Tab-separated table of C-alpha atoms and ligand atoms in Angstrom:
chain	number	residue	atom	x	y	z
A	1	UNK	CA	-13.084	-23.531	4.166
A	2	UNK	CA	-12.345	-20.817	6.123
A	3	UNK	CA	-12.408	-18.676	9.235
A	4	UNK	CA	-11.843	-15.570	6.733
A	5	UNK	CA	-14.318	-13.316	6.615
A	6	UNK	CA	-16.757	-13.247	3.518
A	7	UNK	CA	-18.813	-9.417	2.394
A	8	UNK	CA	-21.539	-9.566	1.665
A	9	UNK	CA	-22.816	-7.656	-1.999
A	10	UNK	CA	-23.778	-3.682	0.164
A	11	UNK	CA	-20.209	-4.845	2.736
A	12	UNK	CA	-18.191	-4.221	-0.860
A	13	UNK	CA	-20.286	-1.415	-1.631
A	14	UNK	CA	-18.916	-0.142	1.508
A	15	UNK	CA	-15.327	-0.472	1.369
A	16	UNK	CA	-16.009	1.232	-2.521
A	17	UNK	CA	-16.299	4.169	-0.758
A	18	UNK	CA	-14.324	3.811	1.089
A	19	UNK	CA	-11.759	3.194	-1.291
A	20	UNK	CA	-12.958	5.552	-3.345
A	21	UNK	CA	-11.972	8.203	-0.904
A	22	UNK	CA	-8.480	7.064	-0.634
A	23	UNK	CA	-7.817	7.378	-3.677
A	24	UNK	CA	-9.308	10.425	-4.021
A	25	UNK	CA	-6.913	11.769	-1.619
A	26	UNK	CA	-3.491	10.328	-3.119
A	27	UNK	CA	-5.064	11.699	-6.183
A	28	UNK	CA	-5.375	15.362	-4.842
A	29	UNK	CA	-1.884	15.120	-2.423
A	30	UNK	CA	0.418	13.376	-5.668
A	31	UNK	CA	0.483	16.919	-7.743
A	32	UNK	CA	1.740	18.533	-4.321
A	33	UNK	CA	5.103	16.615	-3.388
A	34	UNK	CA	7.421	18.941	-5.397
A	35	UNK	CA	11.184	19.628	-3.929
A	36	UNK	CA	10.580	21.561	-0.445
A	37	UNK	CA	7.297	20.859	0.121
A	38	UNK	CA	7.482	19.303	4.408
A	39	UNK	CA	5.641	15.443	4.807
A	40	UNK	CA	4.158	17.275	7.659
A	41	UNK	CA	2.546	19.722	4.961
A	42	UNK	CA	1.724	16.295	3.014
A	43	UNK	CA	0.462	15.483	6.645
A	44	UNK	CA	-2.126	18.636	7.198
A	45	UNK	CA	-3.678	18.609	3.688
A	46	UNK	CA	-4.623	15.198	3.412
A	47	UNK	CA	-6.477	15.511	6.866
A	48	UNK	CA	-7.993	18.199	6.164
A	49	UNK	CA	-8.830	16.761	3.175
A	50	UNK	CA	-10.818	13.614	4.921
A	51	UNK	CA	-12.078	15.107	7.525
A	52	UNK	CA	-13.210	18.577	5.726
A	53	UNK	CA	-14.049	17.375	2.500
A	54	UNK	CA	-14.232	13.870	2.149
A	55	UNK	CA	-16.820	13.392	6.128
A	56	UNK	CA	-14.325	10.293	7.127
A	57	UNK	CA	-11.766	9.408	9.008
A	58	UNK	CA	-7.693	8.834	8.556
A	59	UNK	CA	-7.134	5.650	10.137
A	60	UNK	CA	-3.677	5.772	10.704
A	61	UNK	CA	-4.661	8.898	13.509
A	62	UNK	CA	-3.551	7.616	16.968
A	63	UNK	CA	-3.846	3.846	15.504
A	64	UNK	CA	-1.442	1.668	17.998
A	65	UNK	CA	0.107	5.155	18.679
A	66	UNK	CA	0.701	6.450	15.702
A	67	UNK	CA	0.778	10.183	15.636
A	68	UNK	CA	-0.020	11.302	11.482
A	69	UNK	CA	-2.909	10.548	9.325
A	70	UNK	CA	-0.896	9.352	6.433
A	71	UNK	CA	2.409	7.704	6.753
A	72	UNK	CA	5.452	9.239	4.569
A	73	UNK	CA	8.471	6.936	3.804
A	74	UNK	CA	11.456	8.683	1.911
A	75	UNK	CA	14.047	6.879	0.277
A	76	UNK	CA	15.314	4.020	3.009
A	77	UNK	CA	12.538	3.993	4.914
A	78	UNK	CA	10.401	1.091	3.420
A	79	UNK	CA	6.912	1.997	5.010
A	80	UNK	CA	5.571	3.177	8.612
A	81	UNK	CA	7.591	6.871	8.129
A	82	UNK	CA	6.250	9.794	10.297
A	83	UNK	CA	5.555	13.087	9.029
A	84	UNK	CA	7.555	15.735	9.625
A	85	UNK	CA	7.426	19.652	9.599
A	86	UNK	CA	11.380	19.407	9.459
A	87	UNK	CA	11.198	16.616	6.857
A	88	UNK	CA	11.621	18.823	3.684
A	89	UNK	CA	11.861	16.546	0.457
A	90	UNK	CA	14.066	17.466	-2.208
A	91	UNK	CA	14.427	16.769	-5.917
A	92	UNK	CA	15.592	12.978	-6.196
A	93	UNK	CA	13.900	11.637	-3.083
A	94	UNK	CA	11.418	8.806	-3.545
A	95	UNK	CA	8.322	9.226	-1.689
A	96	UNK	CA	5.443	6.294	-0.747
A	97	UNK	CA	2.677	7.911	0.062
A	98	UNK	CA	0.346	5.725	2.021
A	99	UNK	CA	-4.109	6.838	2.901
A	100	UNK	CA	-6.388	5.092	4.171
A	101	UNK	CA	-9.323	6.333	5.278
A	102	UNK	CA	-12.918	4.815	7.029
A	103	UNK	CA	-15.696	5.754	6.226
A	104	UNK	CA	-19.034	4.058	7.513
A	105	UNK	CA	-16.954	2.083	9.653
A	106	UNK	CA	-15.459	0.660	6.243
A	107	UNK	CA	-11.466	0.614	5.302
A	108	UNK	CA	-9.777	1.847	2.113
A	109	UNK	CA	-5.874	1.379	1.998
A	110	UNK	CA	-3.594	1.739	-0.793
A	111	UNK	CA	-0.281	3.947	-1.043
A	112	UNK	CA	1.910	5.559	-4.306
A	113	UNK	CA	5.399	5.908	-5.011
A	114	UNK	CA	5.617	9.255	-6.056
A	115	UNK	CA	8.868	10.979	-7.800
A	116	UNK	CA	10.324	14.337	-6.796
A	117	UNK	CA	11.369	16.062	-9.758
A	118	UNK	CA	13.820	14.563	-11.465
A	119	UNK	CA	14.544	11.489	-10.001
A	120	UNK	CA	17.588	8.716	-11.012
A	121	UNK	CA	17.196	6.145	-13.612
A	122	UNK	CA	17.335	3.219	-10.727
A	123	UNK	CA	15.004	4.717	-8.460
A	124	UNK	CA	12.741	4.980	-11.444
A	125	UNK	CA	12.969	1.120	-12.433
A	126	UNK	CA	12.551	0.363	-8.652
A	127	UNK	CA	9.515	2.497	-8.399
A	128	UNK	CA	9.052	0.426	-11.621
A	129	UNK	CA	8.794	-2.547	-10.863
A	130	UNK	CA	7.475	-2.357	-7.990
A	131	UNK	CA	3.926	-1.746	-9.199
A	132	UNK	CA	5.031	-4.349	-11.761
A	133	UNK	CA	4.496	-6.769	-8.669
A	134	UNK	CA	1.796	-5.677	-7.276
A	135	UNK	CA	0.356	-5.648	-11.275
A	136	UNK	CA	1.402	-9.139	-11.669
A	137	UNK	CA	-0.469	-10.283	-8.352
A	138	UNK	CA	-4.004	-8.598	-9.212
A	139	UNK	CA	-3.854	-9.812	-12.394
A	140	UNK	CA	-3.825	-13.735	-11.068
A	141	UNK	CA	-6.240	-12.811	-8.032
A	142	UNK	CA	-9.568	-15.233	-8.053
A	143	UNK	CA	-12.127	-17.071	-6.714
A	144	UNK	CA	-9.581	-20.369	-6.317
A	145	UNK	CA	-6.508	-18.319	-6.425
A	146	UNK	CA	-4.154	-19.477	-3.231
A	147	UNK	CA	-1.835	-16.479	-1.360
A	148	UNK	CA	1.019	-18.752	-1.832
A	149	UNK	CA	0.443	-18.148	-5.918
A	150	UNK	CA	0.082	-14.568	-4.919
A	151	UNK	CA	3.711	-14.420	-2.909
A	152	UNK	CA	5.622	-16.479	-5.733
A	153	UNK	CA	4.473	-14.112	-8.300
A	154	UNK	CA	6.082	-10.814	-6.640
A	155	UNK	CA	9.408	-12.573	-5.475
A	156	UNK	CA	10.070	-14.675	-8.878
A	157	UNK	CA	9.098	-10.971	-10.383
A	158	UNK	CA	11.257	-8.573	-7.794
A	159	UNK	CA	14.607	-11.170	-7.367
A	160	UNK	CA	14.066	-11.649	-10.913
A	161	UNK	CA	15.582	-7.843	-11.238
A	162	UNK	CA	17.817	-8.429	-8.758
A	163	UNK	CA	15.570	-6.727	-5.770
A	164	UNK	CA	14.229	-8.470	-2.419
A	165	UNK	CA	11.635	-8.747	-0.964
A	166	UNK	CA	10.404	-7.169	2.261
A	167	UNK	CA	9.499	-10.211	5.103
A	168	UNK	CA	8.931	-8.751	8.062
A	169	UNK	CA	5.435	-6.622	7.296
A	170	UNK	CA	2.598	-7.955	4.858
A	171	UNK	CA	-0.987	-7.500	3.090
A	172	UNK	CA	-3.610	-7.926	5.151
A	173	UNK	CA	-7.696	-8.396	5.319
A	174	UNK	CA	-9.439	-5.438	5.360
A	175	UNK	CA	-12.823	-4.630	5.959
A	176	UNK	CA	-14.642	-2.860	9.325
A	177	UNK	CA	-11.225	-3.651	11.520
A	178	UNK	CA	-7.791	-2.096	9.425
A	179	UNK	CA	-5.888	-5.031	9.907
A	180	UNK	CA	-7.741	-8.150	9.909
A	181	UNK	CA	-6.783	-12.320	9.153
A	182	UNK	CA	-5.326	-13.445	6.466
A	183	UNK	CA	-1.937	-11.828	5.910
A	184	UNK	CA	-0.918	-11.841	2.967
A	185	UNK	CA	2.985	-12.026	1.962
A	186	UNK	CA	4.893	-11.214	-0.646
A	187	UNK	CA	6.989	-13.901	-1.204
A	188	UNK	CA	6.693	-17.660	-0.633
A	189	UNK	CA	5.755	-20.646	-3.352
A	190	UNK	CA	2.542	-20.732	-4.876
A	191	UNK	CA	0.495	-24.305	-4.120
A	192	UNK	CA	0.267	-23.274	-1.095
A	193	UNK	CA	-1.672	-20.655	2.170
A	194	UNK	CA	-5.887	-19.740	1.815
A	195	UNK	CA	-7.720	-20.492	-1.048
A	196	UNK	CA	-9.369	-16.806	-1.785
A	197	UNK	CA	-12.868	-16.683	-2.414
A	198	UNK	CA	-15.202	-14.429	-3.497
A	199	UNK	CA	-16.486	-11.565	-0.737
A	200	UNK	CA	-13.024	-12.055	0.598
A	201	UNK	CA	-11.120	-8.618	0.894
A	202	UNK	CA	-7.298	-7.228	1.249
A	203	UNK	CA	-4.861	-5.581	0.681
A	204	UNK	CA	-1.987	-6.475	-1.318
A	205	UNK	CA	1.272	-4.240	-0.801
A	206	UNK	CA	4.202	-5.156	-1.986
A	207	UNK	CA	8.313	-3.458	-0.938
A	208	UNK	CA	10.686	-4.345	-2.421
A	209	UNK	CA	14.691	-2.877	-1.601
A	210	UNK	CA	16.954	-2.351	-4.221
A	211	UNK	CA	19.306	-3.773	-2.150
A	212	UNK	CA	18.996	-6.658	1.266
A	213	UNK	CA	15.693	-7.086	2.451
A	214	UNK	CA	16.205	-6.678	5.983
A	215	UNK	CA	14.867	-3.685	8.030
A	216	UNK	CA	15.542	-1.564	10.765
A	217	UNK	CA	13.235	-0.702	13.486
A	218	UNK	CA	13.571	3.205	14.687
A	219	UNK	CA	13.753	2.026	18.802
A	220	UNK	CA	13.290	5.790	18.938
A	221	UNK	CA	10.201	6.493	17.029
A	222	UNK	CA	8.821	2.925	17.575
A	223	UNK	CA	7.440	3.256	13.803
A	224	UNK	CA	9.725	4.783	10.927
A	225	UNK	CA	11.110	1.269	9.252
A	226	UNK	CA	13.960	1.786	7.252
A	227	UNK	CA	16.727	-1.138	5.344
A	228	UNK	CA	18.934	-2.173	6.946
A	229	UNK	CA	21.963	-1.365	4.081
A	230	UNK	CA	20.779	1.979	3.883
A	231	UNK	CA	19.719	1.687	-0.221
A	232	UNK	CA	16.068	2.723	-1.793
A	233	UNK	CA	12.980	0.918	-0.886
A	234	UNK	CA	9.777	1.417	-2.639
A	235	UNK	CA	6.048	0.579	-2.328
A	236	UNK	CA	2.348	0.393	-4.115
A	237	UNK	CA	-0.445	-0.628	-2.483
A	238	UNK	CA	-4.537	-1.595	-3.305
A	239	UNK	CA	-7.017	-2.802	-1.562
A	240	UNK	CA	-9.391	-5.188	-3.689
A	241	UNK	CA	-12.523	-7.411	-3.476
A	242	UNK	CA	-12.539	-10.966	-5.127
A	243	UNK	CA	-15.580	-11.278	-7.195
A	244	UNK	CA	-16.993	-14.621	-8.972
A	245	UNK	CA	-14.496	-14.337	-11.577
A	246	UNK	CA	-11.423	-12.391	-10.334
A	247	UNK	CA	-11.120	-9.234	-8.646
A	248	UNK	CA	-12.190	-5.268	-8.476
A	249	UNK	CA	-9.532	-3.005	-7.517
A	250	UNK	CA	-11.645	-0.884	-4.598
A	251	UNK	CA	-8.422	1.918	-4.388
A	252	UNK	CA	-8.389	2.368	-8.629
A	253	UNK	CA	-7.097	5.681	-9.428
A	254	UNK	CA	-9.419	7.681	-12.107
A	255	UNK	CA	-6.356	7.552	-14.098
A	256	UNK	CA	-5.076	4.345	-13.287
A	257	UNK	CA	-3.856	2.234	-16.248
A	258	UNK	CA	-4.503	-1.998	-15.125
A	259	UNK	CA	-2.853	-4.814	-17.782
A	260	UNK	CA	-5.716	-7.078	-16.692
A	261	UNK	CA	-9.569	-7.171	-16.749
A	262	UNK	CA	-11.227	-6.388	-12.930
A	263	UNK	CA	-15.154	-7.278	-12.458
A	264	UNK	CA	-18.189	-7.078	-9.976
B	1	MF3	N1	-1.548	2.061	5.653
B	1	MF3	C1	-0.076	0.788	6.762
B	1	MF3	C2	-0.618	-0.037	5.894
B	1	MF3	O1	-1.350	-0.837	5.070
B	1	MF3	C3	-0.488	0.779	7.715
B	1	MF3	C4	-0.344	1.900	8.683
B	1	MF3	S1	-0.570	1.867	10.370
B	1	MF3	C5	0.162	3.154	11.228
B	1	MF3	O2	-1.439	-1.586	6.720
B	1	MF3	F1	-0.318	2.793	12.319
B	1	MF3	F2	1.603	3.402	11.064
B	1	MF3	F3	-0.409	4.206	10.019
B	2	CO	CO1	-2.264	-1.841	4.257
B	3	CO	CO1	-0.753	1.104	4.112
């Protein structure tokens, strides 16, 4: 037993709609990531698409004072990068685009890495291994799985590739509230922590650093989190629902191939 909200079938239908919209924003924006475009322009395009085409709300805008509609985290930025008209993407950069939309009160939260033109092999490898961390975690989630199982499988894979796991930021329960219980750590020990049950909805969003795990918060803007050592960081995120036998990925993209079965 736990205090974590269990969503009804109707609730999950609402989450499915929000999740699909968030996924569609990523599908729309990814091809526009090219050398020379600014992160501020990416933000405007997403904002207008969410508001005008989807009749939805970009959750980050004014969330705890966040000034933009998406997060754009480039190279050594781990998360919560603020889009800016003066931040121009250049060939070889890697960017995380993190989109959260609210539809009919329900949240869908998802992010991807996008290479800007051709990138170095070590950058490609970091992005790929980080996505593998997410997929390995998603693959083990079903009723009875414990949060520590998720943390351990991510940590094992990342550290096995000589990367490190960011500890200060984590996945989270999600629903009518953007960030609710439980916290979903991306490190830990199998067999510990909350036991998952059907109807729980949460994100898994590993942030993996090429170098050391330590983070630095930009105290000027209050948001931008970078690696302390200045090396690259990557992140991928999905919102999921625990089903009777496994999971449904609520933010799956149309072209996405998962190395596990989904259930509804
Ligand atoms: N989308 C982020 C997450 O995955 C949260 C962004 S909060 C913001 O939880 F204020 F920075 F937008
Ligand atoms: Co999230
Ligand atoms: Co997010």
